[in-house]
Amino acid sequence: MLKQPKILVAMGSQSDWPTMEHCAGLLQEFSVAHETHIISAHRTPDRVDAICRRLNDGEFSLAIAGAGGAAHLAGAVAARTTAPVIGVPIAGLLQGFDSLLSTVQMPSGIPVATVSVGAAGAKNAALLAISIAAVGNADLRQKLADYRARLAQQVPLTPQSLVNAA
Ligand code: RP5
C-alpha cells in the first residue's frame, strides 16, 4: 500500500457519474487523493489498458470501478492487476440487478469486491477503499471512527413523526 494512498475511481460512462460522484465526494471528505476517469471496457478498451498500466506502475493503491448493464468494467480492471478492485453496480434498465450480477459473479481466481447497487454502493466503495488504505495508517483509521460516530449521532432515539412536518 502506498504511504499516501491514491485511489483510482473509474466508471464506464458519463451517465455513471451521478452515482459515482457519491464515491468521489466521500474520498474528498476524507482528504484521500483520487483520480476519476471514464474508461469503458467495450467502447474504450485502450483507455482501460492505459489506466491499468498506471495502476500496476504503483500510481494508485487500488481501484474502484462502477458500471451498469452488462457491467464488466470492474472485472476487466481486475483481470489486468493484482491490486484490490472494488466494483460498484450502477442502476439502469433493470434497476441494477443486471449490473449487480455482472459485477459480483466473478469466476474463481480474479476477485472483485462488489458493493451494493447505486449511491449507497458508491459511498461504501469509498469507505471500503479507505478501510483498505487505513491498514497501517492511524490517521485514516481515526477518520473512519469519527465518521461512524457522526453516523451514530444522526440516528434518532425514537421514531420522529412526519405528519406535522410540512
Ligand atoms: C455501461 O453502460 C456504463 O457503465 C453505463 O452504466 C451503461 C450505459 O452507458 P451509456 O449508454 O449511458 O453511455 O457501459
mmCIF file of C-alpha atoms in Angstrom, residues 22-102:
data_model
loop_
_atom_site.group_PDB
_atom_site.id
_atom_site.type_symbol
_atom_site.label_atom_id
_atom_site.label_comp_id
_atom_site.label_asym_id
_atom_site.label_seq_id
_atom_site.Cartn_x
_atom_site.Cartn_y
_atom_site.Cartn_z
ATOM 1 C CA HIS A 22 -21.021 9.973 -4.203
ATOM 2 C CA CYS A 23 -17.837 7.889 -4.112
ATOM 3 C CA ALA A 24 -15.571 10.751 -5.144
ATOM 4 C CA GLY A 25 -17.355 13.058 -2.676
ATOM 5 C CA LEU A 26 -16.562 10.795 0.279
ATOM 6 C CA LEU A 27 -12.938 10.398 -0.775
ATOM 7 C CA GLN A 28 -12.799 14.193 -0.916
ATOM 8 C CA GLU A 29 -14.397 14.433 2.542
ATOM 9 C CA PHE A 30 -11.678 12.127 3.917
ATOM 10 C CA SER A 31 -8.986 14.086 2.023
ATOM 11 C CA VAL A 32 -7.907 10.906 0.238
ATOM 12 C CA ALA A 33 -6.203 11.584 -3.085
ATOM 13 C CA HIS A 34 -8.001 10.156 -6.091
ATOM 14 C CA GLU A 35 -8.458 10.490 -9.826
ATOM 15 C CA THR A 36 -11.715 9.974 -11.702
ATOM 16 C CA HIS A 37 -11.681 8.514 -15.228
ATOM 17 C CA ILE A 38 -14.260 7.327 -17.743
ATOM 18 C CA ILE A 39 -12.924 4.072 -19.190
ATOM 19 C CA SER A 40 -15.346 1.749 -20.931
ATOM 20 C CA ALA A 41 -14.465 -1.935 -21.134
ATOM 21 C CA HIS A 42 -16.165 -2.224 -24.527
ATOM 22 C CA ARG A 43 -16.055 1.321 -26.003
ATOM 23 C CA THR A 44 -12.559 2.406 -24.938
ATOM 24 C CA PRO A 45 -10.564 -0.761 -24.145
ATOM 25 C CA ASP A 46 -7.301 1.077 -24.897
ATOM 26 C CA ARG A 47 -8.078 3.504 -22.068
ATOM 27 C CA VAL A 48 -8.638 0.542 -19.734
ATOM 28 C CA ASP A 49 -5.210 -0.804 -20.702
ATOM 29 C CA ALA A 50 -3.551 2.588 -20.220
ATOM 30 C CA ILE A 51 -5.042 3.303 -16.796
ATOM 31 C CA CYS A 52 -4.289 -0.251 -15.623
ATOM 32 C CA ARG A 53 -0.649 0.254 -16.629
ATOM 33 C CA ARG A 54 -0.590 3.277 -14.283
ATOM 34 C CA LEU A 55 -2.252 1.160 -11.582
ATOM 35 C CA ASN A 56 0.384 -1.555 -11.999
ATOM 36 C CA ASP A 57 3.174 1.028 -12.023
ATOM 37 C CA GLY A 58 2.114 1.889 -8.462
ATOM 38 C CA GLU A 59 0.429 5.241 -9.123
ATOM 39 C CA PHE A 60 -2.723 4.064 -7.341
ATOM 40 C CA SER A 61 -3.208 1.946 -4.220
ATOM 41 C CA LEU A 62 -6.369 0.308 -5.505
ATOM 42 C CA ALA A 63 -9.205 0.758 -7.971
ATOM 43 C CA ILE A 64 -12.934 1.382 -7.727
ATOM 44 C CA ALA A 65 -14.888 0.679 -10.919
ATOM 45 C CA GLY A 66 -18.555 1.482 -11.479
ATOM 46 C CA ALA A 67 -20.561 0.289 -14.465
ATOM 47 C CA GLY A 68 -24.099 -0.555 -15.478
ATOM 48 C CA GLY A 69 -25.836 -3.069 -17.721
ATOM 49 C CA ALA A 70 -23.521 -5.926 -18.725
ATOM 50 C CA ALA A 71 -21.138 -4.413 -16.207
ATOM 51 C CA HIS A 72 -17.771 -5.952 -16.966
ATOM 52 C CA LEU A 73 -15.533 -2.945 -16.212
ATOM 53 C CA ALA A 74 -14.541 -3.995 -12.685
ATOM 54 C CA GLY A 75 -13.736 -7.499 -13.921
ATOM 55 C CA ALA A 76 -11.770 -6.098 -16.867
ATOM 56 C CA VAL A 77 -9.690 -3.964 -14.488
ATOM 57 C CA ALA A 78 -9.242 -6.892 -12.067
ATOM 58 C CA ALA A 79 -8.014 -9.049 -14.972
ATOM 59 C CA ARG A 80 -5.166 -6.583 -15.538
ATOM 60 C CA THR A 81 -3.945 -6.072 -11.977
ATOM 61 C CA THR A 82 -3.336 -7.780 -8.657
ATOM 62 C CA ALA A 83 -4.277 -4.553 -6.821
ATOM 63 C CA PRO A 84 -7.596 -4.681 -4.942
ATOM 64 C CA VAL A 85 -10.590 -3.834 -7.164
ATOM 65 C CA ILE A 86 -13.958 -2.734 -5.796
ATOM 66 C CA GLY A 87 -16.953 -2.941 -8.142
ATOM 67 C CA VAL A 88 -19.964 -0.630 -7.980
ATOM 68 C CA PRO A 89 -23.071 -1.864 -9.843
ATOM 69 C CA ILE A 90 -24.867 1.114 -11.416
ATOM 70 C CA ALA A 91 -28.672 1.011 -11.637
ATOM 71 C CA GLY A 92 -30.028 1.106 -15.184
ATOM 72 C CA LEU A 93 -32.819 -0.506 -17.180
ATOM 73 C CA LEU A 94 -33.184 -3.464 -14.806
ATOM 74 C CA GLN A 95 -32.764 -1.365 -11.635
ATOM 75 C CA GLY A 96 -29.181 -2.581 -11.395
ATOM 76 C CA PHE A 97 -29.942 -6.271 -10.971
ATOM 77 C CA ASP A 98 -28.120 -6.892 -14.258
ATOM 78 C CA SER A 99 -25.050 -4.903 -13.242
ATOM 79 C CA LEU A 100 -25.081 -6.421 -9.734
ATOM 80 C CA LEU A 101 -24.858 -9.954 -11.095
ATOM 81 C CA SER A 102 -22.369 -8.964 -13.810
#
